[in-house]
GROMACS .gro file of C-alpha atoms in nm:
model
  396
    1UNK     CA    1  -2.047  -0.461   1.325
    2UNK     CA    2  -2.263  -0.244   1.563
    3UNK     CA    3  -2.490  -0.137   1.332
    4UNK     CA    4  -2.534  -0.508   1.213
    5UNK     CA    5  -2.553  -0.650   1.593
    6UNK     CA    6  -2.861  -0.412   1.623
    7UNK     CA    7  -3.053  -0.455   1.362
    8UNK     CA    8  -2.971  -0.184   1.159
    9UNK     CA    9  -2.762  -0.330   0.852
   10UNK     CA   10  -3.007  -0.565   0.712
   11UNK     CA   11  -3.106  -0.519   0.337
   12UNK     CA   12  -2.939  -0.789   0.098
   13UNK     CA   13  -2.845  -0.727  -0.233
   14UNK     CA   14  -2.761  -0.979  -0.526
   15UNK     CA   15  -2.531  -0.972  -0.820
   16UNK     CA   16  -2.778  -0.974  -1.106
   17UNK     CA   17  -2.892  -0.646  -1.253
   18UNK     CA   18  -3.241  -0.757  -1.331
   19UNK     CA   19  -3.296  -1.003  -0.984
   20UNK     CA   20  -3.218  -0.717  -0.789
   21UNK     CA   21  -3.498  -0.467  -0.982
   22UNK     CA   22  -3.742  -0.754  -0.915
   23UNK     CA   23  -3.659  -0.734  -0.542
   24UNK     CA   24  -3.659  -0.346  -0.530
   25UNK     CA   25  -3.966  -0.302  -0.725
   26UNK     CA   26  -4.148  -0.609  -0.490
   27UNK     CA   27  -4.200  -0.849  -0.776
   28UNK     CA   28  -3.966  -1.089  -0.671
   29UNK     CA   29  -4.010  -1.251  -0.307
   30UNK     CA   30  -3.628  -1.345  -0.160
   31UNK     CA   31  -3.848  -1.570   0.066
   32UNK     CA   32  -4.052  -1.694  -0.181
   33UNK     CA   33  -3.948  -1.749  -0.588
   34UNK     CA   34  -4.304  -1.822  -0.797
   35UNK     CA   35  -4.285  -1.875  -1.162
   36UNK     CA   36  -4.415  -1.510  -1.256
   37UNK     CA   37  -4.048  -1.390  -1.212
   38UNK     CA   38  -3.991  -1.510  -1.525
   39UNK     CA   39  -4.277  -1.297  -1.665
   40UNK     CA   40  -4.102  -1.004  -1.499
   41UNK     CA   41  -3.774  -1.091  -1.607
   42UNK     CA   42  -3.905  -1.050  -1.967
   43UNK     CA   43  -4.065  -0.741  -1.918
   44UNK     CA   44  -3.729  -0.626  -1.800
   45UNK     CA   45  -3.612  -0.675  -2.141
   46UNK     CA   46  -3.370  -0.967  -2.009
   47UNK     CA   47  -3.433  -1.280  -2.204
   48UNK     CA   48  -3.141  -1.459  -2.294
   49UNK     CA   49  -2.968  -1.583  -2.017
   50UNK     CA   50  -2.574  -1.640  -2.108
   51UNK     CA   51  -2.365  -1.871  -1.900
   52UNK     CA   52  -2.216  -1.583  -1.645
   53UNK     CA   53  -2.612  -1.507  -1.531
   54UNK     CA   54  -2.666  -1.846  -1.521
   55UNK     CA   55  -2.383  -1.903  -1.264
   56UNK     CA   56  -2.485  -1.562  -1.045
   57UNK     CA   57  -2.853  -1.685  -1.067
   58UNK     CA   58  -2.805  -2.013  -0.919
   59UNK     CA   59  -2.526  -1.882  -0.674
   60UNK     CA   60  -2.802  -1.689  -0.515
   61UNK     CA   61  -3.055  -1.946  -0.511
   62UNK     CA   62  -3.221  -1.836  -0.833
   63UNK     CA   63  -3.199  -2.203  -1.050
   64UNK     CA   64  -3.183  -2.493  -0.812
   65UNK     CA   65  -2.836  -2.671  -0.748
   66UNK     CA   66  -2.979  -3.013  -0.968
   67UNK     CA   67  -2.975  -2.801  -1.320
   68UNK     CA   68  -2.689  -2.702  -1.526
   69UNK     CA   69  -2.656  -2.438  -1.813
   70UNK     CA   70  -2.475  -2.655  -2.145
   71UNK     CA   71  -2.433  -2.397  -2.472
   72UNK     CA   72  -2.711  -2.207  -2.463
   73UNK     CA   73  -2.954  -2.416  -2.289
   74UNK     CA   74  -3.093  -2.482  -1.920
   75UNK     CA   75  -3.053  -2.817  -1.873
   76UNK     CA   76  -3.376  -2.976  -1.630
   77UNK     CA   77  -3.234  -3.231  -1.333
   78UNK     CA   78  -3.411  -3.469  -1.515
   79UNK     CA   79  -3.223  -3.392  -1.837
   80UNK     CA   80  -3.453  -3.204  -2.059
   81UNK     CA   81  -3.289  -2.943  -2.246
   82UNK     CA   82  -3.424  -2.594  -2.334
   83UNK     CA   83  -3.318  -2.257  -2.513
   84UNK     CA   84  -3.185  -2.085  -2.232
   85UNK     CA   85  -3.470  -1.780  -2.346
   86UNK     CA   86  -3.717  -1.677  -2.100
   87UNK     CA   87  -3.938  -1.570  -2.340
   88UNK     CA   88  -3.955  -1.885  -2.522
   89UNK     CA   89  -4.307  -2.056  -2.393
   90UNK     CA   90  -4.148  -2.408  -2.401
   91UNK     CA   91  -3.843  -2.287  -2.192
   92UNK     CA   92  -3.965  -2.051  -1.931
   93UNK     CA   93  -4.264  -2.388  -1.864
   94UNK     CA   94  -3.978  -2.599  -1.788
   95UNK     CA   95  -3.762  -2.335  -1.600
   96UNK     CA   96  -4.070  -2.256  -1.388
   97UNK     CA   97  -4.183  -2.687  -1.324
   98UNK     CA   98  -3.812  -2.770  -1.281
   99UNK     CA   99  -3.516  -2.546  -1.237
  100UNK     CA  100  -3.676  -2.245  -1.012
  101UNK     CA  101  -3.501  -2.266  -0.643
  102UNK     CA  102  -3.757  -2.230  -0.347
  103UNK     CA  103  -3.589  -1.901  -0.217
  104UNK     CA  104  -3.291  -1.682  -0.271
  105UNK     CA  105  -2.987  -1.686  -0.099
  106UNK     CA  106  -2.667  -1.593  -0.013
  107UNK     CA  107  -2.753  -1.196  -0.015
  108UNK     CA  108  -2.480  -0.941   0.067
  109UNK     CA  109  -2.560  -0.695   0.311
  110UNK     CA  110  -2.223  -0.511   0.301
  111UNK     CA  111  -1.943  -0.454  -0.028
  112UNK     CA  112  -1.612  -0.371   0.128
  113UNK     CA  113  -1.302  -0.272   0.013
  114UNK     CA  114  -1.103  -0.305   0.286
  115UNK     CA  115  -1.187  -0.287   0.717
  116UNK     CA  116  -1.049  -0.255   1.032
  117UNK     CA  117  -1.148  -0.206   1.420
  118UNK     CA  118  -1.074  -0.311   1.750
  119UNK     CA  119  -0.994  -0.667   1.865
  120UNK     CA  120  -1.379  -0.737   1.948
  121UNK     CA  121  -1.439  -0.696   1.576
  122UNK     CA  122  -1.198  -0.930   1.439
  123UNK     CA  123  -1.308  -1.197   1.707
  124UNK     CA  124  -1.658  -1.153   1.585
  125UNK     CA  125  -1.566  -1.188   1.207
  126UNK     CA  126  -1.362  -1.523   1.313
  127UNK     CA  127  -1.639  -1.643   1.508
  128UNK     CA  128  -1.868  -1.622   1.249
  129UNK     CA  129  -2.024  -1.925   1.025
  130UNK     CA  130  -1.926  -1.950   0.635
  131UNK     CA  131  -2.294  -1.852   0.586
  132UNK     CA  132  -2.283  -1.541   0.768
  133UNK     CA  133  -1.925  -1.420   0.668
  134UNK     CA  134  -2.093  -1.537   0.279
  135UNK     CA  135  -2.285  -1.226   0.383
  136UNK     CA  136  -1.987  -0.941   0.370
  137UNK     CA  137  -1.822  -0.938   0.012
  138UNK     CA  138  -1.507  -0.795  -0.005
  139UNK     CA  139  -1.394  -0.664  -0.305
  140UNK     CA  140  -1.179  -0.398  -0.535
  141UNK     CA  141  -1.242  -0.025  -0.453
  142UNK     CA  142  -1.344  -0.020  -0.818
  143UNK     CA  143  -1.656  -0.164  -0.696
  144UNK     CA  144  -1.751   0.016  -0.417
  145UNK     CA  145  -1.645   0.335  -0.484
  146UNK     CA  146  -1.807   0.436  -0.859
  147UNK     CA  147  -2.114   0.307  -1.071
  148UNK     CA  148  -1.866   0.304  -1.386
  149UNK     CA  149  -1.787  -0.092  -1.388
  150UNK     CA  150  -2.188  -0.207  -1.356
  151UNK     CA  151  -2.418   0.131  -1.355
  152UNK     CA  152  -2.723  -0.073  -1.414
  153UNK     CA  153  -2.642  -0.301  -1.118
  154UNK     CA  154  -2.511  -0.069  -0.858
  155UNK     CA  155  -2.751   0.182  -0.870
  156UNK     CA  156  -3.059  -0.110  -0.804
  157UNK     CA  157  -2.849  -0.211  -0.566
  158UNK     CA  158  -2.747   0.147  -0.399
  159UNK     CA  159  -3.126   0.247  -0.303
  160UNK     CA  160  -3.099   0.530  -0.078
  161UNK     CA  161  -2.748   0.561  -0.053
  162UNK     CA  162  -2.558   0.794   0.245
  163UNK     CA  163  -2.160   0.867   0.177
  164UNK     CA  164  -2.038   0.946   0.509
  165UNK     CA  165  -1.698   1.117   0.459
  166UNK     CA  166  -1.504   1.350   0.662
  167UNK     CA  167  -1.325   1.706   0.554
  168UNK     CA  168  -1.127   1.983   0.714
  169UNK     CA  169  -1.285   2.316   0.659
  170UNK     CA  170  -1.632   2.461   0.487
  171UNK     CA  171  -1.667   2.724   0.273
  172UNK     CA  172  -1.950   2.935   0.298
  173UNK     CA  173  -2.040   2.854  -0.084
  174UNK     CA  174  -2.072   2.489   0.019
  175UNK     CA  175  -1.746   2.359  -0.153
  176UNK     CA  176  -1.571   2.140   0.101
  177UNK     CA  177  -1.164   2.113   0.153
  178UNK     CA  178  -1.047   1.789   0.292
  179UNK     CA  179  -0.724   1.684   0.108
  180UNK     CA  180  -0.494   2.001   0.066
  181UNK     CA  181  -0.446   2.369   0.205
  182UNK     CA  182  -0.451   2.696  -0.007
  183UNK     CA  183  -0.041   2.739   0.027
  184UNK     CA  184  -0.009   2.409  -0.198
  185UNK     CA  185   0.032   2.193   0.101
  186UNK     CA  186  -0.083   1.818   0.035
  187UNK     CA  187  -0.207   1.691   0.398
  188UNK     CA  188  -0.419   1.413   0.280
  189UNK     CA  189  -0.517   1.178  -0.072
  190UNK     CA  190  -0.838   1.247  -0.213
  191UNK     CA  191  -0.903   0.856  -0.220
  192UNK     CA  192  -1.283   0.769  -0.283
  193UNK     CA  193  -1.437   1.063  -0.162
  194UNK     CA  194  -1.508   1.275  -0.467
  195UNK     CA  195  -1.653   0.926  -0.682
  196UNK     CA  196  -1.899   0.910  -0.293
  197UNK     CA  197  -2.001   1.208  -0.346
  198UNK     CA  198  -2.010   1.204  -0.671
  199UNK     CA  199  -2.255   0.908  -0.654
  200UNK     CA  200  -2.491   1.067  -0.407
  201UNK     CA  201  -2.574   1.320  -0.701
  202UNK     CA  202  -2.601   1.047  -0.979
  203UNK     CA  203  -2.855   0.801  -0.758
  204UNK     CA  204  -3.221   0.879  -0.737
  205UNK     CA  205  -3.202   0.928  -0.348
  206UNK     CA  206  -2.868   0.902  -0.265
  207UNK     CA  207  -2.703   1.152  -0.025
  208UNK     CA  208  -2.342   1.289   0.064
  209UNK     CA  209  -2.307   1.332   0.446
  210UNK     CA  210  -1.969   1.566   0.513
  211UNK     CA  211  -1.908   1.599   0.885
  212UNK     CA  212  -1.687   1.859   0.984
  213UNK     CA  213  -1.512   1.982   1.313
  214UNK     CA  214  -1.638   2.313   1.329
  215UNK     CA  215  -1.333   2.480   1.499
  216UNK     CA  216  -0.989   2.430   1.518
  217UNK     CA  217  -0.803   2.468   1.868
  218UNK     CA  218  -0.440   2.527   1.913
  219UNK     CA  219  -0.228   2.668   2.156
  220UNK     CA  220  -0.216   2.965   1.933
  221UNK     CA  221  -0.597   2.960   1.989
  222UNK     CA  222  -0.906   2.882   1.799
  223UNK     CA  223  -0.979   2.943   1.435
  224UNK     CA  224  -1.298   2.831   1.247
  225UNK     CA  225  -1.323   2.571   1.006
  226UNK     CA  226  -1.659   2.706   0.838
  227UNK     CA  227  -1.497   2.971   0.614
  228UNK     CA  228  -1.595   3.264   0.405
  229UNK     CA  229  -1.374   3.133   0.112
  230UNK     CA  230  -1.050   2.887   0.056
  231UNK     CA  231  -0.779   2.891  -0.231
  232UNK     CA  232  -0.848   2.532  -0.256
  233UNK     CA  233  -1.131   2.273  -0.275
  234UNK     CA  234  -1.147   1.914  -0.318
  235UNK     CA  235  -1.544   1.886  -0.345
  236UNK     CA  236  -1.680   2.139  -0.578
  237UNK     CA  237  -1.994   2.396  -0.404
  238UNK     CA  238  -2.194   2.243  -0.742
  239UNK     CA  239  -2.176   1.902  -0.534
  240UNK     CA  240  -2.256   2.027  -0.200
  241UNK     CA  241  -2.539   1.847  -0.018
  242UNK     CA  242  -2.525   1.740   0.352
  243UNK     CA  243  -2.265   1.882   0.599
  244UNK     CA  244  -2.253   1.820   0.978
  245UNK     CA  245  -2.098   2.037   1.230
  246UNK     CA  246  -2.108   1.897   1.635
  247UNK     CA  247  -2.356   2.195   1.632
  248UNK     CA  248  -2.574   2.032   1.354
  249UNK     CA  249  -2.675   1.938   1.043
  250UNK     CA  250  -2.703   2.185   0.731
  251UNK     CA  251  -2.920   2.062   0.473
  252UNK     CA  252  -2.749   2.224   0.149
  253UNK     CA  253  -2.876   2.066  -0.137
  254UNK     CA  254  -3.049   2.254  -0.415
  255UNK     CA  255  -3.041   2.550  -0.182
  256UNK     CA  256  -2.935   2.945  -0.288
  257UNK     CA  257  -2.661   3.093  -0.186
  258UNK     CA  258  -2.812   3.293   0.038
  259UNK     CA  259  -2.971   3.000   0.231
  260UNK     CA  260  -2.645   2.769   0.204
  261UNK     CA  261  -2.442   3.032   0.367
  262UNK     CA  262  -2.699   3.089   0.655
  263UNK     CA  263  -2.709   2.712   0.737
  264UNK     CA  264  -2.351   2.713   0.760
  265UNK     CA  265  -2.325   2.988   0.982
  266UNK     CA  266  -2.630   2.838   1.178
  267UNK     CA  267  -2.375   2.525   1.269
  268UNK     CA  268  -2.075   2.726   1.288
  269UNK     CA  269  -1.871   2.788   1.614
  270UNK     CA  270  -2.041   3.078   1.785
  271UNK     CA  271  -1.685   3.264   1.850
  272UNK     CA  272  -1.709   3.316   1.471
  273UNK     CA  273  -2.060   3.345   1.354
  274UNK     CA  274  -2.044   3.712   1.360
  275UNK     CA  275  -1.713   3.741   1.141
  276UNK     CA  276  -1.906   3.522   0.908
  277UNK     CA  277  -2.213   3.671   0.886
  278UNK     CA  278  -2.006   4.022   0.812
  279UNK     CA  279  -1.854   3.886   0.505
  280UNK     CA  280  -2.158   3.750   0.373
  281UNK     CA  281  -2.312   4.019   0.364
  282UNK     CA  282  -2.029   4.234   0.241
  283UNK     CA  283  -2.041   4.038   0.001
  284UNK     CA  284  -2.349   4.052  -0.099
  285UNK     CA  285  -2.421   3.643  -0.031
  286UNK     CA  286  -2.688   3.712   0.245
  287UNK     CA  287  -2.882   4.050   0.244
  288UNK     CA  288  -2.832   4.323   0.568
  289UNK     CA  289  -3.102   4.250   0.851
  290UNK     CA  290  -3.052   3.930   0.837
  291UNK     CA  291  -2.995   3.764   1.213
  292UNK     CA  292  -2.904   3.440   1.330
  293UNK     CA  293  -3.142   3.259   1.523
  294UNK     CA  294  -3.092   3.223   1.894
  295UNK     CA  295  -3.126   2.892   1.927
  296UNK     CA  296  -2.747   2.875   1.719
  297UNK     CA  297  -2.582   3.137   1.872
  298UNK     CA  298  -2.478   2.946   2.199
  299UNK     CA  299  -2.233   2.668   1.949
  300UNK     CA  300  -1.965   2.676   2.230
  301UNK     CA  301  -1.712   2.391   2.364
  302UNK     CA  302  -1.879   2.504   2.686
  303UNK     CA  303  -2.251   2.444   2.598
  304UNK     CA  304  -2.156   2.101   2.490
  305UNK     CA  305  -1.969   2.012   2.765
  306UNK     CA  306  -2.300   2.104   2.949
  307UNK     CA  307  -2.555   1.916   2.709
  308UNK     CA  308  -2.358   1.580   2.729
  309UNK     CA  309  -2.264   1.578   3.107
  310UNK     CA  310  -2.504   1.322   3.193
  311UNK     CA  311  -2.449   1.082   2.948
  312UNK     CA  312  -2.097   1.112   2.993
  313UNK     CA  313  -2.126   1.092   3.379
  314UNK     CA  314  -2.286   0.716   3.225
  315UNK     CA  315  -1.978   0.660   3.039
  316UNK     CA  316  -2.099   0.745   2.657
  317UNK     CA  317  -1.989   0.953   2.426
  318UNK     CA  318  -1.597   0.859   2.513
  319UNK     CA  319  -1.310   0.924   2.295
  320UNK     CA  320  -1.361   0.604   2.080
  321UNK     CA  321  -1.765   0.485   2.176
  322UNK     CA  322  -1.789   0.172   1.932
  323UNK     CA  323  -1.417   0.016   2.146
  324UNK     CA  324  -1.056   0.048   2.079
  325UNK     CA  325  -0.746  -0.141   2.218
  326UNK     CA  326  -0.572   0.151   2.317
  327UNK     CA  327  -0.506   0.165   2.752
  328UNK     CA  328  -0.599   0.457   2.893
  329UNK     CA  329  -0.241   0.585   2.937
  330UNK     CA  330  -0.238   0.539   2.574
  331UNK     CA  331  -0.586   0.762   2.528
  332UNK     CA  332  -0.439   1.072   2.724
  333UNK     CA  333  -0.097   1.027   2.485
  334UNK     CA  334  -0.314   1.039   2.188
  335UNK     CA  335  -0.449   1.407   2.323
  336UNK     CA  336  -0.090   1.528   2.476
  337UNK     CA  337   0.070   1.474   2.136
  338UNK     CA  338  -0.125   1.682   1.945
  339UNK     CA  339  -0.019   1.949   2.183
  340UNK     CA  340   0.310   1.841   2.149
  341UNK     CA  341   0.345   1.861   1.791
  342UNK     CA  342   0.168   2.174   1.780
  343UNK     CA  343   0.372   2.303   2.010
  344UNK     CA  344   0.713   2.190   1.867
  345UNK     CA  345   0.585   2.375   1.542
  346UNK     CA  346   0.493   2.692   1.639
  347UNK     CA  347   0.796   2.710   1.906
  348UNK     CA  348   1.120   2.876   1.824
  349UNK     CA  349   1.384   2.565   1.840
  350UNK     CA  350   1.631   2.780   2.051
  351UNK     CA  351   1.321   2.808   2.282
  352UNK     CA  352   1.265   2.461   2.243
  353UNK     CA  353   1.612   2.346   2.348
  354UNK     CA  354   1.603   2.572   2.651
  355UNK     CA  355   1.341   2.444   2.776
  356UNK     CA  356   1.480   2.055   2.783
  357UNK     CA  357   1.768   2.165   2.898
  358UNK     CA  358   1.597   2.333   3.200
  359UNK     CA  359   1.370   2.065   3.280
  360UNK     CA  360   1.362   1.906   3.620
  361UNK     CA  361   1.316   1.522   3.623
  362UNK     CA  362   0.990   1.407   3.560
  363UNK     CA  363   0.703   1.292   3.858
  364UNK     CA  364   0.631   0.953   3.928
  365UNK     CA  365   0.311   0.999   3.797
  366UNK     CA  366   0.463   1.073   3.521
  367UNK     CA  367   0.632   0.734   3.438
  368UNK     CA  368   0.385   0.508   3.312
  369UNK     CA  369   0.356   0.771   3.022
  370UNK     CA  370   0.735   0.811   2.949
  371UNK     CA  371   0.792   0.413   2.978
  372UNK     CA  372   0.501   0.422   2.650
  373UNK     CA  373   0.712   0.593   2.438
  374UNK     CA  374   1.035   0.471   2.582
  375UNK     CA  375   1.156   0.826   2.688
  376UNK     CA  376   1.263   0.770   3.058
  377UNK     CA  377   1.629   0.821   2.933
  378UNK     CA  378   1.659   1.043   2.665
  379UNK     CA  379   1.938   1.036   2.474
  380UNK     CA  380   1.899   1.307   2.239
  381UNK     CA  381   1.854   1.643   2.251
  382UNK     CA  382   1.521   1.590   2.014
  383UNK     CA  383   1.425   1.320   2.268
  384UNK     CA  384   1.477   1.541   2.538
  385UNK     CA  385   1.271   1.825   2.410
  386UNK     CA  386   0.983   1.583   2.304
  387UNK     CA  387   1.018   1.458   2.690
  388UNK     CA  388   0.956   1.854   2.820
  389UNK     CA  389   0.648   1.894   2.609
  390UNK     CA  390   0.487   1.613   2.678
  391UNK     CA  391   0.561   1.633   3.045
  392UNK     CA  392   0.416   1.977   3.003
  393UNK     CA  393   0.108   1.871   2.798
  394UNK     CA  394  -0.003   1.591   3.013
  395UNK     CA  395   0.002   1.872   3.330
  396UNK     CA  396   0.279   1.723   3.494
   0.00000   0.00000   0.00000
């Protein structure tokens, strides 16, 4: 919505295989049809036009709404009928005198498969015209997610792709983890990000964009999520291309090993560049004397906090910057129970129970909080215990 709203999100794209070429390639004016199309078409190698092209055609403007496609033949608004060939002389002077639109339309600037967002973004979706809304198709996963169902289509249609996905941990190899740990845990479904990926490799131009946290904090303290190796992958170091750390951007495609594992360590948390660095080079990945440049060795919490101040003191760069409907109350829960469930799981339970059992009664300030998640009364012991930590985690 925001990146449509400004401007950004504006290319169309239409159904047909060979329409959409003409567009990319600048021989076929949305704006504007002219009769040459037709000479393009055929130099396409499309000729025949069977009664499925027909109907995408004129849904996007392509044959005017007065002619009609009847076995095999364009039939003219005024009735004359023609082999529906565009390499035929006869038919492609008729098409071109009587059938041709003036302009294309109905153009899709995004394919979903599915979308969500704050309340501001469904109000703008139901505020919209049929013409706009005509301008977001949402369809089957099968469609956006691979090339397999129409390769020819989707990849004139996919010109300079970016697959944005998200992952867990980095290895220093460039194979990404993002839907399982080493110990055979399952924390997450593949879903479409391999066929993404997959597709930023198979399009002329296309890219894969993984963006990674690149440390982990608990209250056991920090560990780095650019890694040496892992006992599991779920994208391949043959398929590595972009990843993004909030320290930067590493540029891994068709890179050496040597240079992938520098970039990596160039956008790595600073706490453990050095560890990194020492097993390269152990192993043989990047050769001795080689040093990271100081302008990536301060990748610290702190020297963010420092670079966004400002705009932050302006009120950017908040928890959720594009909106939410979450209250603020509900915004500091989000961050307390990820303390909390860390917490409970690294916590002995006898420790655990203790501790609730111990606990004073809660501040007032405390209340608003408690009321959220209905634990002013516990009535368990588990409730109880999930009341101390949270009391704990929000300071109070």
């Amino acid at each position: 919505m925001d990146l449509v709203q400004a401007g950004v999100l504006k290319r169309e794209v239409y159904d047909f295989w060979a329409l959409q070429q003409l567009v990319n390639d600048g021989r076929c004016d949305p704006r504007r049809l002219d009769p040459v199309v037709l000479e393009h078409m055929e130099a396409l190698g499309l000729r025949v036009i069977r009664t499925a092209d027909f109907e995408i055609l004129q849904h996007h403007g392509f044959f005017n709404d007065a002619t009609r496609y009847d076995q095999g033949h364009i039939v003219a608004p005024d009735g004359e009928r023609v082999l529906a060939n565009v390499a035929d002389p006869q038919s492609r002077r008729v098409i071109a005198g009587k059938c041709l639109g003036t302009a294309l339309r109905r153009g899709i600037v995004v394919h979903g498969g599915f979308f969500l967002g704050p309340r501001r973004f469904y109000d703008w979706l139901r505020g919209m015209s049929d013409e706009e809304r005509g301008r977001f198709c949402m369809t089957g996963v099968y469609k956006v997610n691979q090339l397999d169902h129409n390769p020819r289509l989707y990849k004139a249609q996919r010109v300079n792709a970016r697959f944005i996905n998200t992952g867990i941990m980095v290895t220093l190899s460039g194979a990404v983890v993002s839907d399982g740990l080493d110990n055979g845990k399952v924390i997450s479904g593949v879903g479409g990000q391999y066929n993404f990926v997959a597709m930023a490799h198979q399009l002329p131009g296309g890219r894969s964009i993984i963006m990674i946290r690149a440390a982990r904090e608990t209250d056991g303290g920090a560990s780095s999520n650019v890694v040496f190796n892992y006992g599991h992958c779920t994208i391949p170091r043959h398929l590595r291309d972009i990843v993004v750390t909030e320290y930067g951007v590493a540029d891994l495609r068709s890179q050496s090993d040597a240079e992938v594992a520098k970039r990596l360590i160039c956008i790595a948390d600073s706490r453990f560049q050095a560890g990194l660095l020492e097993q390269a080079v152990k192993a043989g990945k990047i050769e001795a004397g080689w040093q990271i440049p100081a302008e990536c060795r301060d990748n610290t919490p702190a020297s963010l906090d420092r670079r966004f101040k400002p705009q932050r003191a302006q009120g950017l760069f908040g928890a959720f910057p594009l909106g939410s409907d979450f209250t603020p109350e509900e915004l500091k829960l989000a961050a307390a129970l990820k303390q909390v469930k860390a917490k409970a799981a690294s916590t002995p339970k006898w420790k655990l129970l203790l501790g609730a059992l111990r606990a004073g009664e809660p501040s007032a300030a405390m209340q608003p909080y408690l009321a959220r998640l209905k634990l002013e009364q516990p009535k368990t012991l588990q409730d109880k215990v999930v009341r101390m930590l949270l009391v704990e985690a929000l300071g109070g």
